[in-house]
XYZ file of C-alpha atoms in Angstrom:
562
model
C 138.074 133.387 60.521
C 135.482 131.224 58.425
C 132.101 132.128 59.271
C 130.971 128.944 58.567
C 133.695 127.876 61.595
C 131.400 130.296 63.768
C 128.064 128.762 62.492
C 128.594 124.871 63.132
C 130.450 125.719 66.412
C 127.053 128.016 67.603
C 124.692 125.674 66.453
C 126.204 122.311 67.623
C 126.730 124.259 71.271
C 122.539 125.287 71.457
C 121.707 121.576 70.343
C 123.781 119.976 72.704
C 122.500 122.048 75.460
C 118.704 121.518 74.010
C 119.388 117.605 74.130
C 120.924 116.998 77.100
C 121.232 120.007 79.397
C 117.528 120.993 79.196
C 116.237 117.238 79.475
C 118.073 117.176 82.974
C 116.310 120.432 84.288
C 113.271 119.752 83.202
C 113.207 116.031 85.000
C 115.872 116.613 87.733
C 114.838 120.562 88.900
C 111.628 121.302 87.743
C 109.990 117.623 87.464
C 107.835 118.545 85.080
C 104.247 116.208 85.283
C 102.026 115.290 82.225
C 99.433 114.666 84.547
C 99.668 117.855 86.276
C 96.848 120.310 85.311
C 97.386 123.213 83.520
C 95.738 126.597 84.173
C 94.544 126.282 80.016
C 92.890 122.968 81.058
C 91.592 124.199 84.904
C 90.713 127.710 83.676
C 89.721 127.447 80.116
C 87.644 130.605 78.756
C 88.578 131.131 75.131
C 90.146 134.378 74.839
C 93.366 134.185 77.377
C 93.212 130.649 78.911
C 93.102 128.601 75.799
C 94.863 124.908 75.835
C 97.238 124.760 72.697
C 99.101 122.882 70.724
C 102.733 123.152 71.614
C 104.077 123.940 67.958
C 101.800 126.569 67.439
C 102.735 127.819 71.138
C 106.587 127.348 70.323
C 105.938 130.126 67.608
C 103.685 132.326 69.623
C 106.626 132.252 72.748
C 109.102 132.615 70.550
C 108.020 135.239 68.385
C 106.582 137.206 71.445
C 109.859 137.242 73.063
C 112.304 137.844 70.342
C 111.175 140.727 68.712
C 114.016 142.788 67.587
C 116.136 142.498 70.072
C 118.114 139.313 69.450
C 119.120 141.578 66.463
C 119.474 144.935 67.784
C 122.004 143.797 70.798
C 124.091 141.571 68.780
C 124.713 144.098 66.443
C 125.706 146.762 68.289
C 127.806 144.351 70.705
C 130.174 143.163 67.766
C 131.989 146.667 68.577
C 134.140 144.903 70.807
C 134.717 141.874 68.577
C 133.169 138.994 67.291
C 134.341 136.521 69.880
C 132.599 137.725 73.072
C 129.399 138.645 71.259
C 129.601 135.297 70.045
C 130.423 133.200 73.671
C 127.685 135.207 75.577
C 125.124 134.305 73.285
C 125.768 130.755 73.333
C 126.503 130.305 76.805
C 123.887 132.653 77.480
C 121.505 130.628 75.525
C 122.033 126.979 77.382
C 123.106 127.770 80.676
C 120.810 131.408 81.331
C 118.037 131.767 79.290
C 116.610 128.019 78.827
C 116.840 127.901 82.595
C 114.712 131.394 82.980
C 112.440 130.753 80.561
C 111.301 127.567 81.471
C 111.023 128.347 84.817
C 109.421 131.406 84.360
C 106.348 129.018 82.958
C 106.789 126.645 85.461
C 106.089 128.783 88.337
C 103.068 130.454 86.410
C 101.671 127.250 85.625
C 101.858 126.094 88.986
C 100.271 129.130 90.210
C 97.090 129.601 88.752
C 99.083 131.042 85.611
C 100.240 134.458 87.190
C 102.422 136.576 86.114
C 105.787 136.870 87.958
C 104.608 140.199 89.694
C 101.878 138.889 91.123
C 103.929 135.695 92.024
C 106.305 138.084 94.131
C 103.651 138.974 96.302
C 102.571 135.460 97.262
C 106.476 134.310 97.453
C 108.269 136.850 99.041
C 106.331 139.286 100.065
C 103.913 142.667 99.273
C 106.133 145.311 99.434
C 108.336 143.291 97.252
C 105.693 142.847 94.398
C 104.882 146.737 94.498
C 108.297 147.564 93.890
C 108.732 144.627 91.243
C 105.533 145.913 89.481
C 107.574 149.217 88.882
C 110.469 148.054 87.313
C 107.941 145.428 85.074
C 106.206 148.547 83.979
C 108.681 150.729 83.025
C 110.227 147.581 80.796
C 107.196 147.288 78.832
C 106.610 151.142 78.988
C 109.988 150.701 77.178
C 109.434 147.969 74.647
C 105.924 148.961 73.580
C 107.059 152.692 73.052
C 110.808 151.555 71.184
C 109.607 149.142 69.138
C 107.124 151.415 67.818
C 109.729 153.571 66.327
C 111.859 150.560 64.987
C 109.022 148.984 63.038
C 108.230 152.697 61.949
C 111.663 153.843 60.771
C 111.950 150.229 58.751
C 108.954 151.263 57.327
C 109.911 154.556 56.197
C 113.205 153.261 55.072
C 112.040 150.538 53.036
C 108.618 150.782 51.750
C 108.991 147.319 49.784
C 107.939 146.113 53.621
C 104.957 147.565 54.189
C 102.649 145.467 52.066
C 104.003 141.701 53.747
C 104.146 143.591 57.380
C 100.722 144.519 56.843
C 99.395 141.511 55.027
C 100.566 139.238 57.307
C 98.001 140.372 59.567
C 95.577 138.622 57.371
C 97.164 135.506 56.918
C 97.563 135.148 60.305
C 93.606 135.894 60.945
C 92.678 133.394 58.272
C 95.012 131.061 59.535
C 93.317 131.600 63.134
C 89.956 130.481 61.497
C 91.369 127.754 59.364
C 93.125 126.059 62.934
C 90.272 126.689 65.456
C 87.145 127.231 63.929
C 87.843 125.018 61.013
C 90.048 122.103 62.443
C 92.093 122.334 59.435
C 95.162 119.434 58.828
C 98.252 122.189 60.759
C 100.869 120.872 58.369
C 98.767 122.006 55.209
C 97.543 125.637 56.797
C 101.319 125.869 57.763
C 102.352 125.165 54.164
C 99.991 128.095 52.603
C 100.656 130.412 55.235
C 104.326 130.638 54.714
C 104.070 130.451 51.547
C 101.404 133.292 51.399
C 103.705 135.327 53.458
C 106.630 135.162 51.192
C 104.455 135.673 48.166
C 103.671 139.140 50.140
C 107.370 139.845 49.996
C 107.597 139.211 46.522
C 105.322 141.807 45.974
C 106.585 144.296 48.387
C 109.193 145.496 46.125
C 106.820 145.861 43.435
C 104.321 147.678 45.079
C 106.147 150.203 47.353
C 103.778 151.797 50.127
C 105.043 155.873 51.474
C 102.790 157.894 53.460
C 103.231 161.338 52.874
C 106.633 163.414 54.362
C 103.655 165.303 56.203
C 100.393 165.251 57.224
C 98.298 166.811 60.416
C 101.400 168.569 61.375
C 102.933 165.492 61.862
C 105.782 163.335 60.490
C 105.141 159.906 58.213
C 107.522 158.151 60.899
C 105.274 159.623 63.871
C 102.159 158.445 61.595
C 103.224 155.334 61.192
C 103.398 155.192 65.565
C 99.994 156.247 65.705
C 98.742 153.478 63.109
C 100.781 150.927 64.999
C 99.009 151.772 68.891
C 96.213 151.643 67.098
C 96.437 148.316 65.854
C 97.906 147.309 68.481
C 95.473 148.641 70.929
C 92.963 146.656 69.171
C 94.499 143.430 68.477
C 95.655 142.949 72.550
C 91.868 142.980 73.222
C 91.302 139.818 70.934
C 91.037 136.248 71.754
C 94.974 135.001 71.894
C 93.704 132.273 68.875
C 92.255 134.769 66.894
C 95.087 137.021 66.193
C 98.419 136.668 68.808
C 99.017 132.927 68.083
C 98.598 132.364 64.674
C 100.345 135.845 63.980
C 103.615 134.448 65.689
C 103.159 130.865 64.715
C 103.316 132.352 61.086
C 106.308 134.856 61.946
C 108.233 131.591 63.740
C 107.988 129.278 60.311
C 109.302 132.355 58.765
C 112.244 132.913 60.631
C 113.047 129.356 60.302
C 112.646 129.385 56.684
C 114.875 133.165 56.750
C 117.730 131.507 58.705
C 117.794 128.453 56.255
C 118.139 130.912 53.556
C 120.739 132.580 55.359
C 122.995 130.101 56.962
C 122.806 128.209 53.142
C 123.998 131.372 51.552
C 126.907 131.187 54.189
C 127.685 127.295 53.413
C 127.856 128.283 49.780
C 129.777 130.774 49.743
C 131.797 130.730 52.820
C 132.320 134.401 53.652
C 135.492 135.841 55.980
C 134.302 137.592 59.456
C 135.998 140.745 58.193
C 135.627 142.164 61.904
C 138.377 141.275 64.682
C 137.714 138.667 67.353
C 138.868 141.311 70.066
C 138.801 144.709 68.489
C 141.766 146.619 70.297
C 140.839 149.553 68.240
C 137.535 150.836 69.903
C 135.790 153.997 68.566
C 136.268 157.023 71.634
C 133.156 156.862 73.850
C 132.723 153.287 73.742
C 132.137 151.835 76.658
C 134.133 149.060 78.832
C 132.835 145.533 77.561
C 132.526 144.631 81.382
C 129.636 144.893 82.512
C 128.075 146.432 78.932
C 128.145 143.838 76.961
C 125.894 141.639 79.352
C 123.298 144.525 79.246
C 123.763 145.134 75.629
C 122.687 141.512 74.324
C 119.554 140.569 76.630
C 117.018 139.094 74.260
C 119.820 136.064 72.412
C 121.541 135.480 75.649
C 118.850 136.168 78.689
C 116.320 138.932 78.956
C 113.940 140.043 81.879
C 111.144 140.250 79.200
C 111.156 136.456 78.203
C 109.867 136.053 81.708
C 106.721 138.539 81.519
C 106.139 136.493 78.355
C 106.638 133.378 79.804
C 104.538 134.206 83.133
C 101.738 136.483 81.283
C 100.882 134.503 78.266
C 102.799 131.802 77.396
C 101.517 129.590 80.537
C 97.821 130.331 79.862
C 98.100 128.849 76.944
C 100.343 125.404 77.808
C 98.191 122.302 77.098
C 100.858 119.938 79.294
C 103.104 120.850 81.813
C 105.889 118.743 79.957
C 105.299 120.918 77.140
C 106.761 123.797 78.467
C 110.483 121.807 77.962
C 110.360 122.770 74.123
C 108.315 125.738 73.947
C 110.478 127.493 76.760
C 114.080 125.631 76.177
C 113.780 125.659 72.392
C 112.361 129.118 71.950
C 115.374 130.121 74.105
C 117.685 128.192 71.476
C 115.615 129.809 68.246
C 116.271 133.260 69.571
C 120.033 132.178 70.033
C 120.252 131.243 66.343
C 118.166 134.182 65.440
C 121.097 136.522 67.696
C 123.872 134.385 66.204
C 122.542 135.320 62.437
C 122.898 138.694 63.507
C 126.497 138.408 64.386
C 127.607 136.971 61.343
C 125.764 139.915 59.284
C 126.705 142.155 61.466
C 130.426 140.961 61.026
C 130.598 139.073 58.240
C 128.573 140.716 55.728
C 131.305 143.469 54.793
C 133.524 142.977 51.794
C 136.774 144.253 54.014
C 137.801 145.592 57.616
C 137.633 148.939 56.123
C 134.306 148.284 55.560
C 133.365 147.728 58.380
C 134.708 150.076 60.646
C 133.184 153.122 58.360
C 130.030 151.686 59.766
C 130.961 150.639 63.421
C 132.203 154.490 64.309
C 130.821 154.517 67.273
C 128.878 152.807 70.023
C 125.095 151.906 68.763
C 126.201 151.858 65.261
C 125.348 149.153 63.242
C 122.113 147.902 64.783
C 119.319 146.344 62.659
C 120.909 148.234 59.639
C 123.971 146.848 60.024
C 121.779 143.277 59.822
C 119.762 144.106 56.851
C 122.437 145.350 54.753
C 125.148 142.448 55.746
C 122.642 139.611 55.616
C 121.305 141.040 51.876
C 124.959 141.171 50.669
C 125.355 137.314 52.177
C 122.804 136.201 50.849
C 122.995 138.031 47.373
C 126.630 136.436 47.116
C 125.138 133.193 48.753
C 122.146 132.081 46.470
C 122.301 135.353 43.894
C 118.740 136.498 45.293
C 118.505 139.886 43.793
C 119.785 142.372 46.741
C 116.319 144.634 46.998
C 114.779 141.324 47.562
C 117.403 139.891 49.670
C 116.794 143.304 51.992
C 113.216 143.230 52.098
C 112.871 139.815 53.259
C 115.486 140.583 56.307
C 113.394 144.181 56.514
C 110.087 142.178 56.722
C 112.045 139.670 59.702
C 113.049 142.169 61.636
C 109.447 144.459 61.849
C 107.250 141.225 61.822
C 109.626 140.031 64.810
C 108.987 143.384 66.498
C 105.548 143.860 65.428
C 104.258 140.361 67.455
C 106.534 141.806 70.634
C 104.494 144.932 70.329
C 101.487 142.833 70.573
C 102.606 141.203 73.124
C 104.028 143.761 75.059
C 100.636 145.714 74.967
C 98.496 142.700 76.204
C 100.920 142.261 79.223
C 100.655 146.060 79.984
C 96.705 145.780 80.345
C 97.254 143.069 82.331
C 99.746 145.059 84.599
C 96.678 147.688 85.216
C 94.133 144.930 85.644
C 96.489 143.166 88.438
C 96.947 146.990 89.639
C 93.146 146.851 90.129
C 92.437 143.770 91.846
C 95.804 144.617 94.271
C 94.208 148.040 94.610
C 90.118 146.799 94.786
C 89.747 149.472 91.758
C 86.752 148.274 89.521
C 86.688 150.174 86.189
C 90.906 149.246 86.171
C 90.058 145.068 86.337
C 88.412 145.197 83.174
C 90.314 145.027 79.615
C 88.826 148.095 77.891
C 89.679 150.784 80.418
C 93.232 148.861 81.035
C 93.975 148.794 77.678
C 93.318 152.518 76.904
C 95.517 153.126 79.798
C 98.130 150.670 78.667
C 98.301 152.913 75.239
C 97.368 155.878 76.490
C 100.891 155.541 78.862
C 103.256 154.714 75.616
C 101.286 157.693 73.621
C 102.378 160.015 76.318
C 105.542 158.716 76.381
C 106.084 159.026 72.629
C 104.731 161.585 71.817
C 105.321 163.882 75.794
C 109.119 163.331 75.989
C 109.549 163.196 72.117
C 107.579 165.950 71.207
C 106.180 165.646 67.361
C 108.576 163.097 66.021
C 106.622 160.604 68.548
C 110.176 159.093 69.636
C 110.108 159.716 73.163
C 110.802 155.938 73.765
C 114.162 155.990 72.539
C 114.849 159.099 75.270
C 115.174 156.042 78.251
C 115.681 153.399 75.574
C 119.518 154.166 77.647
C 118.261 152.284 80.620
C 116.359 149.554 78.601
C 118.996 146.808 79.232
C 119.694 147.423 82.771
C 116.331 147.496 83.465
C 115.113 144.498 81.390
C 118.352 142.464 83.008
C 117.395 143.218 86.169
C 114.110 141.910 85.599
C 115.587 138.885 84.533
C 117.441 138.473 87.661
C 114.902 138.787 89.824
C 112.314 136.333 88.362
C 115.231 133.578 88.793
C 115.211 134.639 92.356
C 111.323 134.021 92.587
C 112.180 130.759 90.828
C 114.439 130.074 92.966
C 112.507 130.610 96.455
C 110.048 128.424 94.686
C 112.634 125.321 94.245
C 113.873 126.205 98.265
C 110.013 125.771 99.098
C 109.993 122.398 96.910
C 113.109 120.926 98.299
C 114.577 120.870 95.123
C 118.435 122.325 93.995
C 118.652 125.908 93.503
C 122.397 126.121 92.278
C 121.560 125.895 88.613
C 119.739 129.342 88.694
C 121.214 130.798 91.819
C 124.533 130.849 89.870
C 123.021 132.719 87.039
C 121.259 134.788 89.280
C 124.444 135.984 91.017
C 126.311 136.778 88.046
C 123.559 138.851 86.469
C 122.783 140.706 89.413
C 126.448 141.558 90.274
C 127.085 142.553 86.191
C 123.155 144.690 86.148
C 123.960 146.458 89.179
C 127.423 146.784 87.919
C 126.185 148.356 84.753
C 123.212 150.360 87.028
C 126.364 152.556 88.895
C 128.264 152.969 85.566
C 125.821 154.395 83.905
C 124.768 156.139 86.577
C 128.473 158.103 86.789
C 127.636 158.451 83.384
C 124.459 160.170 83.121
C 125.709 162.663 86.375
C 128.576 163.606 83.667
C 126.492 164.468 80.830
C 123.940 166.060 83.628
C 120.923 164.097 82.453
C 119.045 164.936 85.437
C 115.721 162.883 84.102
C 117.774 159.455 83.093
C 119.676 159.707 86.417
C 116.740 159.630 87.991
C 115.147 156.901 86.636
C 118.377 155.324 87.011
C 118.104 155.918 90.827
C 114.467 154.763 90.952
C 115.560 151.370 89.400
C 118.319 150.826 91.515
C 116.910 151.287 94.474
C 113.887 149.353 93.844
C 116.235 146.084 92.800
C 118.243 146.569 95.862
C 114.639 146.297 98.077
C 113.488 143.833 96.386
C 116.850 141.919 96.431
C 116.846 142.483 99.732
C 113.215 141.102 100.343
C 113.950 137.825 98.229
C 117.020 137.120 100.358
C 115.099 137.535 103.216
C 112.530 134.940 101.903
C 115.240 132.411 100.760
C 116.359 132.380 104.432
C 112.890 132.132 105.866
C 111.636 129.194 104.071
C 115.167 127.343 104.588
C 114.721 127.865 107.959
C 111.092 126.800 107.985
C 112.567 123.594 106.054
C 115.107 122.854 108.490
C 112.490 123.458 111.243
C 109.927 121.105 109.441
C 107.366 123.610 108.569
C 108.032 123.464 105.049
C 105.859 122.938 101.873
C 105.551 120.018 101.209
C 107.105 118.681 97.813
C 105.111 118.788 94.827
């Protein structure tokens, strides 16, 4: 099969869906208003509510919810073929993840900008949001701790990245200056930026940056965690502009400029997918694609996290309410492309099938490796860029991409303790220093409690990460959806997603769950159980509210439209 086949027929399917399918939800479902005013306008204060220009937001959304993900799950799903990975991410894309996304803001921005947890309390009910608030926890809990060890083992791996991952930190605070302080022209400080950044990757291979094998009884990879909480710590207690937005702003021109590079090299030199369409020929242990492989891609096709994004930062920031079409629907169809770059590396950057079933041996092979080293050798056979380069630049992608989730991630877990302490009427927790130090402080234990020295703890219920995050997804389309039954407005086009990734989450839940008993992983079974449960409640409670309020509609004491 031609990959360049696969890369028109992607594309074409997210643009069509962008043009046309997203123009009708935002006017038909969600009716967006420009005169409607947003939260960023109402409750302005310069660090979290902060009205902003929707490119810049576009990069800061999309950057914040891709992280490493939309590579990660691709990469590991091409294990049963090309084709499926392939359909769920573009399906996924149009018909799931626009749809979330989007309304994930909506419902924020017409509440005061709260986050989807907090939303569940005022929309279905208290017990519901307490039980919600668990599952959102443990998915950050996840993300902040996991990506931690990504960005840390890319490090290690390649050093050529640790001079652009860490410069880019100051670009993106002079950049910060140069938009707000400054008023600088945004197509010039755009310009310089990006180009700044990939003069950092030029040098990156020159100047190679190792911390030593050892040091304070620790490893460089569990160093390298440390460093990263720490700047992370400090950077989710900044003002959004200062930092957050211009960091992923930066990071989203990048990508852009990375796929470009790509996706030419593929034109050019029109590669084979090497890997089947259906592999017949699975590794032993691998998994049944059904339910797995809607669990296994989450960030590319739909992902619970896009909504804490979309609900905890994103709307804070939205300038107009009919903003929220492109930075929600077209972040959702960046990640896509992003996820649908993977696949072809991850499939089409082998010289033969041989190839690539030394690498895909089992399930969770491949992975970001499996991008870096099949992008560098498309590219390299693409364009000619030298191969070391070719890999740093994909290196420096995939850590910046999970470095501004990180940062994300950390911010929304000091929020969860701050909402924790105005639920609970506990002072000290409402304000950001304490919340933060308990937002790290949780991910430290984590890391470094259930992973002992190596500081890799996260990966030990990284197992449940997809479930989880799924779930999460699924349930903030029911809150959207009791939302549209309160409006009046049609609920099939995400009560149809919402069914399908409930039944295929819970699916995946009680497989994994026969799984872990098994292997006798008491501690993941657990967890597993805790999850469970709490979806089923709070399934449970949502239903409950969908019937109430159509029953209050049909009885006349409904909201009334807005």
């Amino acid at each position: 099969m031609s990959a360049i086949f696969v890369l028109l027929a992607g594309l074409g399917s997210m643009a069509l869906g962008y043009f046309f399918y997203s123009r009708f939800i935002a006017e038909k479902i969600y009716r967006l208003d420009p005169d409607f005013v947003t939260p960023a306008r109402a409750m302005e204060d310069g660090v979290d509510y902060v009205p902003t220009n929707k490119f810049v937001l576009w990069g800061h959304h999309f950057t914040s919810v891709a992280g490493a993900a939309p590579i990660v799950g691709p990469a590991i799903a091409v294990i049963w073929g090309w084709l499926p990975a392939f359909l769920w991410v573009t399906l996924g894309t149009v018909f799931f993840a626009g749809t979330h996304d989007a309304g994930a803001i909506w419902a924020s921005v017409r509440n005061r900008g709260k986050s989807v947890g907090a939303l569940t309390g005022e929309v279905v009910s208290r017990r519901a949001r307490t039980l919600f608030m668990i599952v959102i926890f443990l998915v950050l809990l996840m993300v902040n701790a996991v990506f931690a060890v990504v960005i840390s083992n890319l490090m290690v791996s390649f050093p050529s990245s640790v001079v652009p991952v860490w410069g880019a930190i100051l670009v993106a605070l002079v950049i910060g200056q140069l938009i707000y302080r400054r008023k600088a022209n945004l197509l010039i400080v755009s310009v310089v930026g990006v180009a700044a950044l990939y003069a950092l990757i030029g040098i990156g291979p020159v100047v190679p940056i190792e911390l030593p094998e050892a040091a304070l009884g620790l490893s460089n990879k569990a160093l390298w965690i440390l460093i990263l909480f720490g700047y992370a710590a400090i950077a989710s207690l900044l003002p959004v502009w200062m930092l957050l937005q211009p960091r992923d702003y930066i990071n989203g021109l990048q990508l852009f400029v990375g796929l470009i590079i790509l996706y030419g090299a593929i034109i050019i030199s029109n590669p084979a997918i090497v890997a089947p369409a259906i592999n017949s020929n699975l590794p032993a242990g691998t998994p049944s694609l059904l339910p797995l492989l809607f669990v296994t891609i989450a960030c590319g096709a739909i992902s619970g996290f896009h909504g804490l994004v979309a609900s905890g930062t994103t709307s804070k920031q939205l300038d107009r309410e009919t903003d929220l079409r492109f930075v929600g629907f077209f972040g959702a169809v960046g990640e896509g492309s992003l996820a649908l770059a993977a696949i072809l590396c991850a499939t089409a950057g082998f010289a033969s099938f041989a190839d690539w079933e030394a690498v895909y041996t089992a399930f969770g092979a491949g992975g970001v490796n499996a991008f870096v080293n099949g992008g560098a050798y498309l590219i390299s056979g693409g364009i000619g860029l030298d191969p070391v380069v070719a890999a740093t630049l994909l290196t420096v992608m995939a850590a910046l991409f999970a470095g501004t989730t990180m940062d994300t991630g950390l911010r929304l877990q000091r929020y969860i303790f701050q909402e924790w302490g105005d639920i609970y009427d506990i002072g000290w927790m409402k304000k950001p220093l304490p919340a933060t130090l308990l937002a790290v402080g949780s991910c430290i234990a984590l890391a470094f409690g259930a992973g002992g020295a190596s500081g890799s703890g996260g990966m030990a219920i990284w197992p449940l990460f997809g479930t989880t995050n799924q779930l999460l997804a699924g349930l903030t389309l029911l809150i959207i959806t009791v939302m549209l039954v309160r409006n009046r407005r049609p609920v099939w086009y995400t009560l149809l997603p919402l069914a399908f990734l409930l039944v295929m989450t819970l699916f995946a839940l009680l497989t994994q769950l026969h799984t872990f008993y098994l292997q006798e992983n008491w501690f993941l079974l657990s967890l597993d159980l805790v999850v469970l449960v709490a979806a089923v409640f709070v399934a449970l409670e949502s239903a409950s509210a969908l019937s109430r309020n159509r029953r209050d509609i049909a009885g006349g004491a409904h909201e009334a439209d807005r």
